[in-house]
Amino acid sequence: MIPVLLRTLSAGAVLLAGLLTVLPPERAAAQDAGTLQISWEVRNRFRLFREERDFLLHVENARNRNILAAEQSLELQSEGRGWARNMVNRLCIDLQGRVNQPCNRDNTKENYLTPIDHPVTVRLAGAVPVGATCAWSFDDGDGPQQSTFDCAEPVNLRVRYGKQTVATVDVSSGSDPTQRVQTEIQVRDIFIAGLGDSIASGEGNPDRPLALSDEGFCFRSYLGTAAGGQYYRPSRHGYKGGRACEAPDTLANWQRYSALWFNSPCHRSLYSYQTRTALALAVRYTHIAVTYLPLACTGASIGDGLLGSQRARECPPGKTGVCNTSVNAQVAELREALTAAKKRQPDRTLDLVLLSVGANDVYFSGLVADVIVDTATERALFRRSGVMASVDDSRDALARELPQNFVKLREALKPLVGGDLSHVVYVSYANPALADGGVPCRGGRGGFDIHPSFNADPQRLARVSTFVDTEFLPQLKGLATCTRGALCRDPEADRMTFVDAHQAAFADHGFCAHSGTDPEFDRSCFAENGQSFNPDIVSAASQPMLCGRGASEYRAYLPRARWIRDANDSYFAAMTYPQGLPAASQPTDIHDATWGVLSAVYGGAVHPSAEGHAAMADAALPAASAVLGLDAVPPGVTRGLLPQLLPSAQQ
């Protein structure tokens, strides 16, 4: 039997439901001619969201906009505080990465990975006679469920997973002959997994960014990098412990005021291009539901992260005080989830994998450190500890290790996608150091003066930028598409679907990009000459910003010309205290000099902003739609569809 909920909606709900019914041109034309049709759509069809209001917010902001424009609209609506800050607590996956089984979605308990039914809204569309009565019947093969309504009222019901429901309505209006309209309802539930590294996870974009204090907080410096071996930067709002270097406090007290991530050990964020792509599919196609399993993790390489376990980024404050510094292998997690799903639903398949990986295999974070760490003491220490890498180091790994790792990754993924790797959509990286149509950033301390030792060296920066453009990105494309001599046993079956259309847009939006429309705080307080912070440790304790404004005015989620977080952004948005480092590299306390460096980069420096991730999702969406065949409509069948999302805007 069909679980049916037939009820009259309130006037406000009817109005909202009407706003959500947007028909493609061919259906609109039919209605103009007076044809009656049954229209239906899946409700709250991004199944990660427990509450429909969160999904509807994205639907409304997606109207006649691409994902980037929708993100910018949401940023302005939230006044830069971000749309995810409250949604992150209303998900079917908790902040430790555990799937809630069951998940209570809109007051109905559902199995997240294997739904047994889906909520659907059905209405009569077209030239509906005023005051007409609709006798509805819904039959999924176990006998019809029937009820009668005014034809202006939509009908809510739940239709069974994997079964076709025949919807029939008899329309009666006065003395006119009764008209019968019929359609078939079958929801396609699409299972999507997200795999990869920090670019895939959304690093740099905490779901609830840090609340900053206008007062200063002391960090120690390595000898010779700052006057007196100390410097002050903005503190965390609410922290009442020792702010001076001579007044240490417990890490537990400090961590109470951390930024909040969808998943702290992996710095997984709802702003990631993977989440935005999966969400955009659910927004765009009204006859599907999307079950999304995000597994990407900052710091992941193919060997340590996808195929093997890896170190966690940080540990959220917990009641036990135990820090689990290890994260399970992503492929193993996905295999386990898929196996469990198939036990309940043997026909359940993994429809799509979104993937970005390879940067950590060639030590990209080491290249970033080599570019921005400028003072001799820090360079010597970091080189000795293996934190820094040269272009030659990366080139060697690109030639030797990465191709072999890709072979292993293909073999691990193929069984999960039915042997066809075209269902793996590999989204490439963008060069983070370009602006003005592809001109490399000139370097300097602007955007990196959060730490006294930072200075983006122009020569090292140019060398890395050229390596990325001419060697790293082309080689990645070859590995994903079985070209350029890549090791592929069966090029047809081993070729991934490759996405790099966003790279052209990023050529105007690197970390050094500026605009007169950037947030006022950025323009006033982040000096392009690299002199943003008060060097006097006495006055900086109460006012660390030279602009005289409070750091609390910074907003991580406002439109900016730069789509790449610089070190200042990373500190102001996340200020991450590392807990997953090897013991020898762990800071000794919350004022430690090691953490002073890591606090400025560990939470997402040189990673895409929410706008950057939205631009990546705009590039990934058409590829994902094509792989899933969502635009291929069988003859005589009309698909549910929201208005065409606009092409990516290069703004």
XYZ file of C-alpha atoms in Angstrom:
651
model
C 0.000 0.000 0.000
C 1.060 3.596 -0.557
C 1.718 5.636 2.592
C -0.463 8.627 1.714
C -0.932 11.922 3.492
C -3.822 13.798 1.858
C -4.512 17.118 3.493
C -5.325 20.689 2.737
C -2.334 22.977 3.060
C -2.526 26.360 4.725
C -2.813 29.369 2.441
C 0.836 30.226 3.045
C 1.982 26.693 2.291
C -0.085 26.616 -0.896
C 1.509 29.873 -1.986
C 4.983 28.495 -1.277
C 4.181 25.258 -3.098
C 3.023 27.302 -6.067
C 6.242 29.257 -6.073
C 8.195 26.013 -6.186
C 6.355 24.737 -9.263
C 8.368 25.952 -12.225
C 7.764 24.174 -15.489
C 10.010 23.752 -18.522
C 8.935 25.555 -21.706
C 7.321 22.535 -23.372
C 5.002 21.989 -20.398
C 4.185 25.661 -20.059
C 3.202 25.746 -23.729
C 0.894 22.780 -23.266
C -0.813 24.456 -20.341
C -1.284 27.670 -22.292
C -3.288 25.566 -24.749
C -5.579 24.477 -21.909
C -4.240 20.952 -21.390
C -4.592 19.545 -17.889
C -1.566 17.690 -16.537
C -0.476 16.117 -13.296
C 2.655 17.795 -11.982
C 4.761 16.228 -9.251
C 8.038 16.816 -7.476
C 10.028 15.218 -4.680
C 10.066 17.250 -1.502
C 13.263 17.975 0.423
C 15.083 15.912 -2.164
C 18.612 16.595 -0.886
C 18.398 13.897 1.728
C 21.341 15.128 3.795
C 19.055 17.929 5.039
C 16.726 16.891 7.830
C 14.486 19.930 7.444
C 12.819 21.057 4.243
C 13.268 24.748 5.082
C 17.013 24.356 4.514
C 16.480 22.840 1.083
C 13.913 25.485 0.126
C 16.397 28.241 0.940
C 18.710 26.840 -1.731
C 15.853 26.343 -4.190
C 14.804 29.965 -3.888
C 18.344 31.288 -4.316
C 18.976 29.046 -7.334
C 16.170 30.542 -9.414
C 17.642 31.853 -12.669
C 21.102 31.760 -11.086
C 24.089 29.479 -11.401
C 25.646 28.033 -8.255
C 28.163 30.855 -7.921
C 25.499 33.557 -8.158
C 23.339 31.626 -5.691
C 26.266 31.437 -3.256
C 26.847 35.175 -3.563
C 23.157 35.812 -2.927
C 23.225 33.616 0.165
C 26.369 35.353 1.404
C 24.681 38.732 1.223
C 21.511 37.406 2.866
C 23.538 36.090 5.799
C 25.554 39.338 6.002
C 28.712 37.310 5.528
C 28.094 34.904 8.400
C 27.336 32.023 6.020
C 24.232 29.961 5.260
C 25.662 26.743 6.738
C 26.218 28.016 10.272
C 22.927 26.578 11.570
C 22.192 23.961 8.900
C 25.287 22.032 9.988
C 23.390 20.934 13.097
C 20.393 19.727 11.079
C 21.859 16.926 8.968
C 21.470 13.165 8.585
C 25.219 12.765 9.167
C 26.550 13.928 12.510
C 29.660 15.995 13.182
C 31.729 12.830 13.756
C 30.842 11.567 10.277
C 28.346 8.936 11.448
C 25.197 8.379 9.397
C 22.098 8.715 11.569
C 20.114 5.487 11.262
C 17.277 6.203 11.153
C 17.298 9.890 10.298
C 14.240 11.890 11.317
C 13.529 13.995 8.221
C 10.564 16.333 8.424
C 9.055 14.242 11.253
C 9.432 10.944 9.386
C 12.059 8.350 10.256
C 14.006 7.317 7.149
C 16.878 4.983 6.490
C 19.442 7.358 4.975
C 21.395 5.030 2.691
C 18.441 2.807 1.774
C 15.182 4.767 1.724
C 11.982 2.769 1.469
C 9.893 5.696 0.205
C 10.075 9.352 -0.743
C 7.842 12.348 0.006
C 6.161 13.738 -3.097
C 3.861 16.681 -3.777
C 1.340 16.200 -6.594
C -0.911 18.861 -8.090
C -3.163 19.384 -11.061
C -1.635 21.910 -13.449
C -2.876 23.725 -16.508
C -6.215 25.450 -17.156
C -7.881 24.156 -13.982
C -11.545 25.235 -13.779
C -12.276 27.412 -10.748
C -13.962 25.388 -8.006
C -13.358 22.063 -9.735
C -13.228 18.909 -7.631
C -10.432 16.360 -8.035
C -10.907 12.697 -7.174
C -7.354 11.383 -6.767
C -6.183 7.784 -6.938
C -2.635 6.512 -6.337
C -1.815 2.890 -7.080
C 1.584 1.230 -6.733
C 0.260 -2.249 -7.441
C -1.075 -3.037 -3.980
C -4.417 -1.369 -4.517
C -5.341 2.287 -4.962
C -5.525 4.941 -2.267
C -8.237 7.444 -3.001
C -9.389 10.833 -1.788
C -11.139 13.940 -3.083
C -9.989 17.561 -2.930
C -10.602 20.938 -4.406
C -8.381 20.886 -7.509
C -6.490 23.958 -6.282
C -5.073 21.942 -3.400
C -1.791 20.018 -3.780
C -1.561 16.467 -2.482
C 1.278 15.165 -0.297
C 2.086 11.468 -0.256
C 5.006 9.068 0.100
C 5.760 6.803 -2.855
C 7.711 3.590 -2.469
C 11.350 3.347 -3.496
C 11.913 1.372 -6.683
C 8.202 1.090 -7.533
C 6.071 2.955 -10.030
C 2.965 4.672 -8.713
C 0.145 5.439 -11.136
C -1.514 8.747 -10.291
C -5.011 9.297 -11.667
C -7.313 12.262 -11.161
C -10.923 12.721 -12.262
C -11.710 16.417 -12.619
C -15.319 17.455 -12.115
C -16.590 20.984 -12.734
C -20.310 21.731 -12.721
C -22.125 20.301 -15.721
C -18.927 19.885 -17.757
C -17.904 16.311 -18.602
C -15.492 14.735 -16.130
C -11.903 14.787 -17.364
C -9.450 12.069 -16.420
C -5.701 12.762 -16.263
C -3.074 10.143 -15.492
C 0.690 9.994 -15.025
C 3.328 7.687 -13.595
C 5.405 8.626 -10.576
C 8.728 6.953 -9.885
C 11.455 8.652 -7.882
C 15.037 7.949 -8.854
C 17.200 8.014 -5.748
C 20.775 8.851 -6.748
C 23.601 7.705 -4.478
C 26.633 10.024 -4.668
C 29.903 9.737 -2.743
C 32.528 12.447 -2.325
C 36.182 11.389 -2.082
C 39.490 13.202 -2.004
C 41.642 15.739 -0.234
C 41.274 19.255 1.156
C 39.983 20.670 -2.128
C 37.286 18.006 -2.068
C 36.469 18.417 1.624
C 36.016 22.193 1.531
C 39.032 23.162 3.634
C 39.165 26.887 4.322
C 35.423 27.197 4.829
C 34.259 26.216 8.315
C 30.491 25.793 8.442
C 30.410 28.121 11.408
C 33.462 30.356 11.179
C 35.425 31.483 14.158
C 34.054 34.384 16.200
C 36.959 36.785 16.639
C 37.772 39.001 19.589
C 38.843 42.599 19.085
C 41.579 42.029 21.682
C 44.962 40.487 21.042
C 46.384 37.053 21.773
C 50.090 36.397 22.205
C 52.158 33.968 20.146
C 55.815 33.241 20.678
C 58.208 33.587 17.774
C 61.301 31.662 16.899
C 64.416 33.606 17.780
C 65.043 36.537 15.500
C 61.646 36.769 13.799
C 59.919 39.396 15.954
C 60.896 41.920 18.562
C 61.140 40.284 21.942
C 60.187 36.895 20.475
C 56.451 37.663 20.795
C 53.658 39.154 18.697
C 49.906 39.666 19.082
C 47.065 38.747 16.764
C 43.265 38.794 17.300
C 41.993 36.311 19.881
C 38.942 34.059 19.866
C 35.729 35.702 21.031
C 34.570 34.454 24.412
C 37.974 33.187 25.497
C 38.682 34.528 28.989
C 41.895 32.644 29.742
C 45.489 33.765 29.507
C 46.051 35.906 26.442
C 49.629 36.857 27.292
C 52.429 34.438 26.469
C 53.352 34.378 30.145
C 49.816 33.286 31.088
C 49.266 29.832 29.612
C 45.879 28.114 29.746
C 44.508 24.663 28.963
C 43.847 23.569 25.412
C 40.385 22.377 26.443
C 39.410 25.898 27.485
C 40.727 27.345 24.224
C 39.001 24.717 22.076
C 35.577 25.672 23.418
C 35.687 28.654 21.070
C 36.770 26.862 17.904
C 35.255 27.178 14.456
C 32.686 24.471 13.724
C 33.092 22.055 10.820
C 30.680 19.528 9.333
C 33.471 17.149 10.304
C 36.409 18.506 12.330
C 38.869 15.590 11.901
C 38.686 16.083 8.114
C 37.755 19.780 7.936
C 34.782 18.677 5.883
C 32.457 21.542 4.965
C 29.013 22.011 3.454
C 30.592 24.679 1.243
C 32.718 22.118 -0.625
C 32.204 21.849 -4.374
C 31.210 18.214 -3.841
C 28.345 19.088 -1.519
C 27.314 22.001 -3.740
C 27.285 19.773 -6.841
C 25.178 17.084 -5.168
C 22.843 19.744 -3.782
C 22.556 21.455 -7.180
C 21.462 18.172 -8.771
C 18.686 17.882 -6.190
C 17.652 21.502 -6.726
C 17.696 21.241 -10.504
C 15.917 17.929 -11.093
C 12.573 17.704 -9.339
C 11.907 13.990 -9.991
C 14.993 12.685 -8.203
C 16.268 12.418 -4.650
C 19.966 12.656 -3.827
C 21.582 10.539 -1.131
C 25.023 12.048 -0.577
C 27.856 10.478 1.417
C 30.799 12.884 1.926
C 34.084 11.188 2.835
C 36.782 13.578 1.580
C 39.411 14.589 4.110
C 41.968 17.354 4.316
C 45.509 16.017 4.062
C 44.517 12.919 2.109
C 46.755 11.416 -0.518
C 45.904 8.314 -2.518
C 47.970 6.095 -0.227
C 47.229 7.833 3.076
C 43.622 8.865 3.007
C 41.867 7.098 0.140
C 43.428 3.634 0.297
C 44.823 3.805 3.826
C 44.107 5.643 7.037
C 45.443 9.141 7.664
C 46.007 11.623 10.448
C 43.060 13.739 11.539
C 43.162 17.492 11.110
C 41.935 18.281 14.592
C 39.708 16.920 17.327
C 36.474 18.627 18.314
C 35.982 19.352 22.017
C 34.388 16.293 23.592
C 33.229 15.016 26.952
C 35.795 12.222 27.090
C 38.793 14.407 26.315
C 40.178 11.635 24.100
C 41.594 12.769 20.777
C 41.314 10.227 17.967
C 44.141 11.237 15.680
C 43.353 8.702 12.934
C 40.752 8.752 10.150
C 39.708 5.569 8.332
C 40.499 5.039 4.652
C 37.849 6.654 2.479
C 37.541 3.801 -0.007
C 37.106 1.317 2.836
C 34.419 3.518 4.396
C 32.601 3.732 1.071
C 32.887 -0.002 0.454
C 31.475 -0.729 3.907
C 28.558 1.678 3.407
C 27.751 0.224 -0.006
C 27.916 -3.360 1.271
C 25.553 -2.526 4.133
C 23.158 -0.807 1.730
C 23.125 -3.779 -0.662
C 22.236 -6.121 2.180
C 19.029 -4.143 2.697
C 18.435 -3.286 -0.967
C 20.281 -5.654 -3.355
C 19.660 -3.339 -6.308
C 21.195 -0.321 -4.553
C 24.131 1.002 -6.589
C 26.663 3.779 -6.282
C 25.672 6.135 -9.081
C 28.428 8.743 -8.944
C 31.740 9.517 -7.267
C 33.073 13.070 -7.068
C 36.855 13.016 -6.724
C 39.792 15.396 -6.356
C 43.128 13.979 -5.229
C 46.808 14.091 -6.121
C 48.060 17.379 -4.700
C 49.267 15.831 -1.450
C 50.919 13.002 -3.388
C 53.241 15.622 -4.878
C 53.728 17.571 -1.598
C 51.706 20.620 -2.618
C 51.453 21.927 0.959
C 55.247 21.748 1.085
C 55.409 23.913 -2.036
C 53.128 26.464 -0.378
C 55.345 26.504 2.704
C 58.400 26.982 0.522
C 56.765 30.004 -1.124
C 55.432 31.839 1.929
C 57.874 31.035 4.748
C 60.613 33.582 4.247
C 62.698 34.047 7.389
C 65.852 31.987 7.746
C 65.102 30.436 11.137
C 61.688 29.066 10.149
C 62.914 27.910 6.751
C 65.721 25.940 8.329
C 63.423 24.370 10.936
C 60.709 23.464 8.446
C 63.124 22.098 5.896
C 64.646 19.886 8.564
C 61.227 18.585 9.690
C 60.050 17.851 6.141
C 57.324 20.506 6.108
C 58.776 22.220 3.044
C 59.211 20.820 -0.470
C 60.847 22.099 -3.626
C 59.549 21.999 -7.186
C 62.121 19.293 -7.903
C 60.696 17.176 -5.060
C 57.196 17.556 -6.482
C 58.326 16.899 -10.045
C 59.960 13.649 -8.979
C 56.801 12.477 -7.148
C 54.692 13.493 -10.151
C 56.774 11.318 -12.435
C 57.347 8.320 -10.167
C 54.757 7.928 -7.418
C 51.539 9.514 -8.623
C 51.068 7.357 -11.768
C 51.484 4.162 -9.750
C 49.119 5.453 -7.076
C 46.493 6.221 -9.711
C 46.672 2.620 -10.951
C 45.921 1.396 -7.420
C 43.106 3.907 -7.018
C 41.441 2.833 -10.258
C 41.510 -0.803 -9.243
C 39.967 0.069 -5.875
C 37.199 2.236 -7.358
C 36.146 0.092 -10.320
C 34.219 -2.550 -8.328
C 32.340 0.196 -6.502
C 31.004 1.784 -9.722
C 30.244 -1.399 -11.621
C 33.540 -1.416 -13.507
C 32.831 1.839 -15.361
C 35.091 4.655 -14.165
C 33.212 7.231 -16.225
C 30.980 7.378 -13.147
C 33.942 8.875 -11.291
C 33.866 12.614 -11.980
C 37.391 13.857 -11.382
C 37.351 17.613 -10.721
C 40.787 19.108 -11.230
C 42.476 21.840 -9.239
C 42.796 25.471 -10.253
C 45.992 27.485 -10.111
C 45.586 29.535 -6.893
C 48.168 32.182 -7.800
C 46.703 33.868 -10.878
C 44.837 37.148 -11.360
C 44.132 39.679 -14.105
C 43.379 37.046 -16.719
C 46.142 34.603 -15.846
C 49.007 36.814 -14.694
C 50.890 35.220 -11.758
C 50.528 37.010 -8.425
C 53.531 39.193 -7.785
C 54.066 38.002 -4.214
C 54.840 40.009 -1.109
C 53.389 40.104 2.380
C 49.904 41.299 1.410
C 47.428 38.690 2.638
C 50.212 36.824 4.441
C 51.282 39.275 7.148
C 49.334 37.381 9.795
C 52.663 35.758 10.714
C 55.981 37.626 10.987
C 57.886 34.999 9.010
C 55.565 35.001 5.983
C 56.348 36.671 2.681
C 55.297 35.192 -0.660
C 58.638 35.224 -2.438
C 58.059 36.350 -6.064
C 60.627 34.032 -7.640
C 59.553 30.932 -5.729
C 55.910 31.810 -6.370
C 56.464 32.160 -10.125
C 58.351 28.869 -10.196
C 55.542 27.000 -8.427
C 52.827 28.661 -10.526
C 54.575 27.623 -13.739
C 55.027 24.068 -12.461
C 51.322 23.839 -11.621
C 50.224 25.134 -15.029
C 52.654 23.348 -17.302
C 53.344 20.074 -15.491
C 51.067 19.206 -12.587
C 47.637 20.005 -14.044
C 48.333 18.457 -17.491
C 49.716 15.308 -15.892
C 46.648 14.993 -13.659
C 44.387 15.249 -16.684
C 46.363 12.525 -18.415
C 46.129 10.246 -15.385
C 42.378 10.728 -15.042
C 41.608 10.358 -18.756
C 44.155 7.632 -19.678
C 46.114 9.941 -21.981
C 49.704 11.261 -22.003
C 51.018 7.740 -21.491
C 49.002 7.016 -18.330
C 48.987 3.398 -17.173
C 45.484 2.134 -17.986
C 44.654 -1.522 -18.618
C 41.465 -0.670 -20.509
C 41.412 3.016 -21.527
C 37.685 2.950 -22.317
C 36.592 1.530 -18.975
C 39.383 3.178 -16.962
C 38.800 6.728 -18.191
C 37.283 9.002 -15.569
C 34.984 11.893 -16.441
C 37.255 14.911 -16.221
C 36.301 18.478 -15.249
C 38.549 21.513 -15.546
C 36.220 24.162 -17.018
C 36.547 26.258 -13.848
C 40.259 26.866 -14.341
C 39.679 29.740 -16.768
C 37.496 31.561 -14.244
C 40.069 31.143 -11.466
C 42.640 32.931 -13.652
C 41.046 36.189 -12.482
C 40.475 35.234 -8.861
C 43.728 34.059 -7.237
C 44.738 34.950 -3.696
C 46.118 38.332 -4.807
C 42.966 39.504 -6.630
C 41.429 42.742 -5.356
C 38.343 44.732 -6.227
C 36.696 47.961 -5.156
C 33.682 45.841 -4.229
C 35.616 43.694 -1.745
C 34.258 43.865 1.830
C 34.997 47.185 3.486
C 36.874 45.506 6.336
C 39.232 43.808 3.876
C 39.919 47.050 2.028
C 40.496 49.003 5.235
C 42.358 46.481 7.364
C 44.216 44.011 5.126
C 46.982 46.207 3.764
C 48.399 45.312 0.351
C 51.837 46.386 1.599
C 51.696 43.718 4.305
C 51.401 46.062 7.285
C 48.019 45.136 8.710
C 48.928 44.296 12.307
C 50.240 46.317 15.209
C 53.911 45.400 15.825
C 53.974 46.962 19.304
C 53.267 44.157 21.766
C 52.006 46.541 24.450
C 49.297 48.284 22.439
C 48.612 45.204 20.278
C 47.413 43.324 23.348
C 44.275 45.463 23.286
C 44.232 46.555 19.609
C 46.062 44.197 17.237
C 44.761 45.794 14.019
C 46.568 48.863 12.682
C 43.386 50.049 10.950
C 41.854 50.714 14.362
C 38.843 48.497 13.688
C 37.836 45.359 15.523
C 38.709 41.980 14.036
C 35.150 40.885 14.865
C 33.993 42.900 11.841
C 35.610 40.393 9.462
C 33.104 38.261 7.550
C 34.363 35.042 5.991
C 31.351 34.708 3.710
C 31.032 37.886 1.698
C 31.714 38.165 -2.057
C 35.365 38.920 -2.823
C 37.523 39.176 -5.909
C 39.812 36.485 -4.496
C 38.373 32.981 -4.571
C 41.465 31.648 -2.821
C 41.865 32.059 0.930
C 45.120 33.749 1.863
C 46.814 33.210 5.224
C 44.987 36.154 6.788
C 41.644 34.641 5.736
C 42.647 31.257 7.122
C 43.460 32.708 10.522
C 40.398 34.952 10.692
C 37.962 32.223 9.594
C 39.341 29.144 11.353
C 42.485 29.749 13.478
C 42.901 25.980 13.703
C 44.855 24.394 16.535
C 46.443 21.191 15.142
C 45.999 17.970 17.073
C 46.680 15.340 14.451
C 50.360 16.072 13.947
C 53.167 13.677 14.851
C 54.148 14.067 18.493
C 57.444 15.728 17.597
C 55.600 18.466 15.693
C 52.819 19.110 18.188
C 52.793 22.569 19.783
C 53.632 22.497 23.476
C 50.919 24.983 24.480
C 48.458 27.466 23.039
C 51.099 30.211 22.748
C 53.682 27.985 21.081
C 55.669 29.325 18.122
C 54.880 26.221 16.044
C 51.186 26.862 16.393
C 51.731 30.507 15.555
C 52.740 29.388 12.074
C 50.132 26.647 11.735
C 47.259 28.812 13.005
C 47.687 30.948 9.899
C 47.706 28.149 7.339
C 46.293 24.974 8.900
C 42.661 26.027 8.421
C 42.748 26.597 4.699
C 45.310 29.069 3.360
C 45.676 28.768 -0.437
C 42.382 26.882 -0.737
C 39.197 27.949 -2.533
C 36.673 30.104 -0.732
C 32.955 29.289 -0.771
C 32.730 31.297 -4.002
C 35.577 29.292 -5.484
C 33.883 26.033 -4.545
C 30.631 27.271 -6.088
C 32.472 28.013 -9.346
C 33.925 24.495 -9.262
C 30.448 23.075 -8.704
C 29.178 25.044 -11.708
C 31.816 23.254 -13.784
C 31.087 19.829 -12.268
C 27.287 19.980 -12.528
C 26.955 19.436 -16.320
C 29.401 16.527 -16.190
C 27.547 14.896 -13.312
C 24.198 15.393 -15.059
C 25.540 13.826 -18.236
C 27.006 10.790 -16.456
C 23.706 10.230 -14.655
C 21.705 10.711 -17.849
C 19.412 13.214 -16.161
C 18.837 15.213 -19.329
C 18.094 12.155 -21.454
C 14.296 11.946 -21.442
C 12.559 8.916 -22.990
C 9.998 9.726 -25.710
C 6.639 10.763 -24.299
C 7.965 11.355 -20.783
C 8.224 14.829 -19.293
C 10.844 15.312 -16.621
C 10.522 17.531 -13.593
C 12.947 20.385 -13.906
C 13.684 23.723 -12.331
C 14.787 26.582 -14.635
C 18.095 26.020 -16.402
C 20.973 27.015 -14.165
C 22.972 29.676 -15.914
C 26.502 28.961 -17.164
C 29.315 29.743 -14.736
C 29.801 33.468 -14.424
C 33.419 34.571 -14.587
C 33.152 37.440 -12.146
